[in-house]
Coordinates of C-alpha atoms and ligand atoms in Angstrom, one line a residue:
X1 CA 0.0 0.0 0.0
X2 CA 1.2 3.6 -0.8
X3 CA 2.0 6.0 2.0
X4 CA -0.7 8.0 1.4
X5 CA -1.5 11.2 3.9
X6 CA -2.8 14.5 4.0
X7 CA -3.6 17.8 5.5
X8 CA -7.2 18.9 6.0
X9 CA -7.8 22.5 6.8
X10 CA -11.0 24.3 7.3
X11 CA -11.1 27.5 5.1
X12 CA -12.8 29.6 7.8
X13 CA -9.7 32.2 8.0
X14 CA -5.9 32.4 6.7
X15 CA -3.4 29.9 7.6
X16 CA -1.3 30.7 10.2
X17 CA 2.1 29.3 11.2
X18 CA 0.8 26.3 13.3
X19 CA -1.6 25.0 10.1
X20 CA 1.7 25.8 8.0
X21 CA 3.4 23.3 10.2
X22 CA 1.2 20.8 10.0
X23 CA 0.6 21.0 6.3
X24 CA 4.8 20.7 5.8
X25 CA 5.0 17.8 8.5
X26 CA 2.6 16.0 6.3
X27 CA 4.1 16.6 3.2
X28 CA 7.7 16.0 4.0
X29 CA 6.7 12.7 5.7
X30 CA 4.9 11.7 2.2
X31 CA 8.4 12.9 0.4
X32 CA 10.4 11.0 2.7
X33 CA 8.6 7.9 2.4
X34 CA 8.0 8.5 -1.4
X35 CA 3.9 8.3 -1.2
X36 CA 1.5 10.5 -1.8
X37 CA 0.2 13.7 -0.4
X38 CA -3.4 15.0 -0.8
X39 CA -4.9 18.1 0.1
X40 CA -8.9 18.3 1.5
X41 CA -10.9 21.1 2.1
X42 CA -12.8 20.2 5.3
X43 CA -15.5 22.8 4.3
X44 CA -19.1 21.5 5.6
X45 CA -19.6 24.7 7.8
X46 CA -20.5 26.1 5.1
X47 CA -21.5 29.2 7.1
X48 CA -18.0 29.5 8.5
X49 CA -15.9 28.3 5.1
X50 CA -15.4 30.6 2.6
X51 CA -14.1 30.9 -1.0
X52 CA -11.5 33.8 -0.2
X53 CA -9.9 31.3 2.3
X54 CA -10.1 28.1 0.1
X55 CA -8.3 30.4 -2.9
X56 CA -6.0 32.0 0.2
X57 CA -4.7 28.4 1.7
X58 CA -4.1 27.2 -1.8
X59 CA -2.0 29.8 -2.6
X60 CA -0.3 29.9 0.4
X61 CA 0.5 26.4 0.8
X62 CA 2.1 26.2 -3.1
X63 CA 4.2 29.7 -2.2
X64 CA 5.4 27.7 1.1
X65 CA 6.5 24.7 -1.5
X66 CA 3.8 22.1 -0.9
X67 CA 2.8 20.0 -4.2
X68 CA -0.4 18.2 -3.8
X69 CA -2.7 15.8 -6.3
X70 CA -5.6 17.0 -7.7
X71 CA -8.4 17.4 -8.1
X72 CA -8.8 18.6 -4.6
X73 CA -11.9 17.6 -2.6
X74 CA -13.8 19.7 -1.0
X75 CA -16.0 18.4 1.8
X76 CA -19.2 20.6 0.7
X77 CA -19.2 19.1 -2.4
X78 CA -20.1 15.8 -1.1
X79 CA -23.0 15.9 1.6
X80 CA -24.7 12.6 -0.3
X81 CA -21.7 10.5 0.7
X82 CA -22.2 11.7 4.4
X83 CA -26.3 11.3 5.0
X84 CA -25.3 7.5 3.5
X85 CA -23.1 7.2 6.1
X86 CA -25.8 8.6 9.0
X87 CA -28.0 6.4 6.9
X88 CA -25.9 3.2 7.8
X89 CA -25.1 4.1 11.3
X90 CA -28.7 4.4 11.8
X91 CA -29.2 0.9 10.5
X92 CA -27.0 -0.3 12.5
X93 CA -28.6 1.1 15.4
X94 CA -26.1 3.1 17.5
X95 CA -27.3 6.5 16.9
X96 CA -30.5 8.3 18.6
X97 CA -31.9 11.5 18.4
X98 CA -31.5 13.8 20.8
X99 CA -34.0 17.1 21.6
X100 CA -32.5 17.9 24.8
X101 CA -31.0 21.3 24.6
X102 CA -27.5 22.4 25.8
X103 CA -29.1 23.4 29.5
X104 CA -31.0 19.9 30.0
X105 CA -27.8 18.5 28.8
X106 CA -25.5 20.1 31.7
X107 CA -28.4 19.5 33.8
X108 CA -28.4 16.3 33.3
X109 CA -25.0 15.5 33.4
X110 CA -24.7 17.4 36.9
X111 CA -27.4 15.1 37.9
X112 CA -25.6 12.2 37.1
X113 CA -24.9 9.9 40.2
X114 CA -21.5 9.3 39.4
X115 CA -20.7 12.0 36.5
X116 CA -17.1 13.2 36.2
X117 CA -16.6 15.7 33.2
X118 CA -18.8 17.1 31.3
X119 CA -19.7 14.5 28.6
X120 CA -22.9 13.1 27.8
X121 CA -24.0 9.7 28.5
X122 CA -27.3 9.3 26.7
X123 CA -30.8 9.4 28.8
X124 CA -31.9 6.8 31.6
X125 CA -34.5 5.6 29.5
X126 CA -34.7 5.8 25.8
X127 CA -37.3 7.4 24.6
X128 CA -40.3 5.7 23.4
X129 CA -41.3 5.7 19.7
X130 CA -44.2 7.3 20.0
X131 CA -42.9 10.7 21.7
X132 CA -40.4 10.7 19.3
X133 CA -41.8 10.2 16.3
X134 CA -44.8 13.1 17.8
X135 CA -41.7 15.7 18.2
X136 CA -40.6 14.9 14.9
X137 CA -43.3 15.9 13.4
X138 CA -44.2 18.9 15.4
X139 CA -40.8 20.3 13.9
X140 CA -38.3 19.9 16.7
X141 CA -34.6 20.6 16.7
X142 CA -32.6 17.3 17.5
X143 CA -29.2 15.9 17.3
X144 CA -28.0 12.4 16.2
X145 CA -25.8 11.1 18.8
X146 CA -23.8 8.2 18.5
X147 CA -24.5 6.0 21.6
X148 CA -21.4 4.2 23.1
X149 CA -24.2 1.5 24.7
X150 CA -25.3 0.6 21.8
X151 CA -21.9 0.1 20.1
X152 CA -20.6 -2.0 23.2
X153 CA -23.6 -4.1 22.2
X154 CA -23.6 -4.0 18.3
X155 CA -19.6 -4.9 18.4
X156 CA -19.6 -7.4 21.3
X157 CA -15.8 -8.1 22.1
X158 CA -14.6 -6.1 18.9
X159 CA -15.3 -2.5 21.4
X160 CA -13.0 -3.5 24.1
X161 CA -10.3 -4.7 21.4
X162 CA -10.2 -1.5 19.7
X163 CA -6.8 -0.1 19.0
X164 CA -4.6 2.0 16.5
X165 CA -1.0 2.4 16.1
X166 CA 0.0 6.1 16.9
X167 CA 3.5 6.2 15.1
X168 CA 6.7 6.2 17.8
X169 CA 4.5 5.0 20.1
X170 CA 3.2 2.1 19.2
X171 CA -0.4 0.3 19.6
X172 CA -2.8 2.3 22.0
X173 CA -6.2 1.1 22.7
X174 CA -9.1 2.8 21.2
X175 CA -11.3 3.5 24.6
X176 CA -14.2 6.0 23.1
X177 CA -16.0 6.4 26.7
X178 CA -14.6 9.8 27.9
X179 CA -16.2 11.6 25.5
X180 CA -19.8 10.1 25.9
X181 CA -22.0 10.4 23.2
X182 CA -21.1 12.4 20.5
X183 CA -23.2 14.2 18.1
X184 CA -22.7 13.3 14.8
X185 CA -25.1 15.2 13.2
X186 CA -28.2 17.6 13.6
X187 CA -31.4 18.1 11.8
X188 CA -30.5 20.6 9.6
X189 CA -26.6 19.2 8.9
X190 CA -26.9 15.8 8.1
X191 CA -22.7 15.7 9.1
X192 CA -19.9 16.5 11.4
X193 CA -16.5 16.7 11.0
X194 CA -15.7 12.6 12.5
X195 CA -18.4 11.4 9.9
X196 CA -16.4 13.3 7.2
X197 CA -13.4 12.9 8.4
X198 CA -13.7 8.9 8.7
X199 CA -15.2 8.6 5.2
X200 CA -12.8 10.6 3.3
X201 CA -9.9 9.2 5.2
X202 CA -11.3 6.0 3.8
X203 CA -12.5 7.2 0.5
X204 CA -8.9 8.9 -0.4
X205 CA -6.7 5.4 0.6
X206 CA -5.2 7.9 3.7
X207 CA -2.8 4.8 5.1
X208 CA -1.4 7.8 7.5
X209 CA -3.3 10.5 9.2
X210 CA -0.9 13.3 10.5
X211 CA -2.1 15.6 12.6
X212 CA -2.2 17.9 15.7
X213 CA -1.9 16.7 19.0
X214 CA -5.1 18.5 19.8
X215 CA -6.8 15.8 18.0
X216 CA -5.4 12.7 19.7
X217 CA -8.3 12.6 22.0
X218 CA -10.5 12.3 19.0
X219 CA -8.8 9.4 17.6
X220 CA -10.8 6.9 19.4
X221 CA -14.0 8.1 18.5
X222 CA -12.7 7.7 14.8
X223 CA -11.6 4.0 15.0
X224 CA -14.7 3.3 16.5
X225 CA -16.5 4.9 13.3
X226 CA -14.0 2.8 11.4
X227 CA -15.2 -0.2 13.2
X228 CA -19.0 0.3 13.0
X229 CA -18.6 1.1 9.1
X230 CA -15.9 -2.0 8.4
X231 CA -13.3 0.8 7.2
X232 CA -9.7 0.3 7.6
X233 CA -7.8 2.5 10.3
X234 CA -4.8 4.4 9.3
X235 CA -1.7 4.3 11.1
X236 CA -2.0 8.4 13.5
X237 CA 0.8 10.5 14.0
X238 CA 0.1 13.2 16.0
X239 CA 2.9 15.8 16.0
X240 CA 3.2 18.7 18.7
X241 CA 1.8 22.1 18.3
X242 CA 3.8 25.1 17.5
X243 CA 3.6 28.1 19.8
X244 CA 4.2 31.3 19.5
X245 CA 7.3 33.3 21.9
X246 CA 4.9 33.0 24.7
X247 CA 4.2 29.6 24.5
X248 CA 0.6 29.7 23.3
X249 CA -0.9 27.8 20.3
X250 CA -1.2 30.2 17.3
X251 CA -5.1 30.7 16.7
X252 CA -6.7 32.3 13.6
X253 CA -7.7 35.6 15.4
X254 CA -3.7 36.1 15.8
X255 CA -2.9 37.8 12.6
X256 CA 0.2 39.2 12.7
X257 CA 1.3 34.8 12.5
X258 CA -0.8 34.4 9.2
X259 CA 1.6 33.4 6.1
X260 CA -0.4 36.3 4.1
X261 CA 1.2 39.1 6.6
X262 CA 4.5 37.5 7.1
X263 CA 4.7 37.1 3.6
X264 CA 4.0 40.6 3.1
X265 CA 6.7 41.9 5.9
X266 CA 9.1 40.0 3.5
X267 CA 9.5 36.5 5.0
X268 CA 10.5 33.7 2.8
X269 CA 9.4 30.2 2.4
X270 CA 12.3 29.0 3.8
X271 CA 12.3 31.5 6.6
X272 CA 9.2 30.1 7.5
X273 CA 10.1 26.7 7.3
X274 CA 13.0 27.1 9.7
X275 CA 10.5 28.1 12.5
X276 CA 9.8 24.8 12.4
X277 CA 12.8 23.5 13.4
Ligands
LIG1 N1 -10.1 19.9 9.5 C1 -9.5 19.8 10.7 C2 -9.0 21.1 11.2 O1 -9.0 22.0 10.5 C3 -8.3 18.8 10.6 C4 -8.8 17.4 10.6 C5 -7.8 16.3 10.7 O2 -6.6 16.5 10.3 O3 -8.2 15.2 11.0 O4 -8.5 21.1 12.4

């Protein structure tokens, strides 16, 4: 199988030097390994996404010295793929819908008798048919959650022998219960980012996902998706974050580290890749 990896950035703003990092980690890594690196536009906010930044991150990324294939995909493009994939998890069972709103939600959790965080663990009793199928039609807001109950019974001993191989650390198991259940989708957006993520991952042969460390925690939610839909799981690498001189994570509303102003105050691509040393 070809190394095959990517980077996935959102166009909701410029890329600043932390996405730049990521984007070159990926890409040198394909080099090195002489695979192949794609690029996706993760773009199914499409409140958020916008064109200026999809034509910005493109051109930013070739001035920095990135090569990608193409065509490129762009996540909007494709919402059929992702209802099929609701479409199957609901056969499967292991979603529900949800009408509890953010306050029930913290209300029940603090309610919880032995709760620790602030994750959501489904209701004590599902609800019956009936109710829901009245609340449907009377127009309510809901949101599909994935329930980690049901998957522990769908998958039998395949849950508890969840595990991926996060690279220079070796096989980790995949153990989904800290973050509860998830919402994978809502009424009116039939996706999320892990249902998207997952299926394009998939889709696009990605044998290595490299990314930030702030997604590690996600990763087992992912597999798990993996497992329910019988897709394979990639080998993770999840490198570090860069910071800026006072050690905080560079964020989109910090400006003055987007590769469009540094550019413009007469940086050069190889300046900017020897911040990343
Ligand atoms: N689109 C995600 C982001 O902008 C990255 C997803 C991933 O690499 O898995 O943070």
């Amino acid at each position: 199988m070809t190394f095959t990896t990517r980077f996935a950035p959102s166009p909701t703003g410029f890329l600043h030097l932390g996405h730049a990092f990521s984007a070159w980690t990926a890409f040198s890594a394909a080099r090195e390994a002489g695979g192949r690196f794609i690029l996706r536009m993760e773009d199914i906010d499409t409140v958020r996404c916008k064109p200026e930044f999809d034509a910005a991150i493109l051109e930013d990324l070739a001035w920095l010295g990135l090569e990608w294939e193409e065509p490129v995909r762009r996540q909007s493009a494709h919402f059929g793929d992702f209802d099929g994939v609701l479409q199957r998890l609901q056969e499967r069972g292991v979603v529900y819908r949800c009408f509890k709103t953010r306050r029930e939600i913290l209300e029940d959790i603090a309610r919880a008798p032995h709760g620790v965080g602030d994750v959501y663990r489904g209701p004590a009793e599902p609800m019956s048919a009936d109710e829901e199928a009245a609340r449907v039609a009377a127009g309510e807001a809901y949101a599909w959650r994935l329930s980690l109950a049901r998957c522990r019974d769908v998958l039998g001993p395949r849950f508890a022998a969840m595990r991926f191989v996060e690279e220079g650390r070796g096989e980790i198991i995949a153990d989904p219960d800290p973050l509860g259940d998830v919402v994978l989708a809502r009424k009116d957006v039939g996706t999320s980012y892990h249902i998207a993520v997952v299926h394009d991952d998939a889709l696009q042969g990605i044998t290595h996902v490299i990314r930030g460390v702030d997604l590690f925690e996600l990763t087992p939610l992912h597999v798990l998706l993996q497992t329910l839909l019988d897709l394979p799981v990639p080998v993770y690498r999840h490198h570090r974050l860069l910071t800026d001189a006072k050690g905080e994570r560079f964020a989109k509303r910090n400006k003055a580290a987007t590769l469009r102003v540094m550019r413009a105050a007469g940086e050069t691509p190889a300046d900017i890749r020897a911040r990343f040393a």
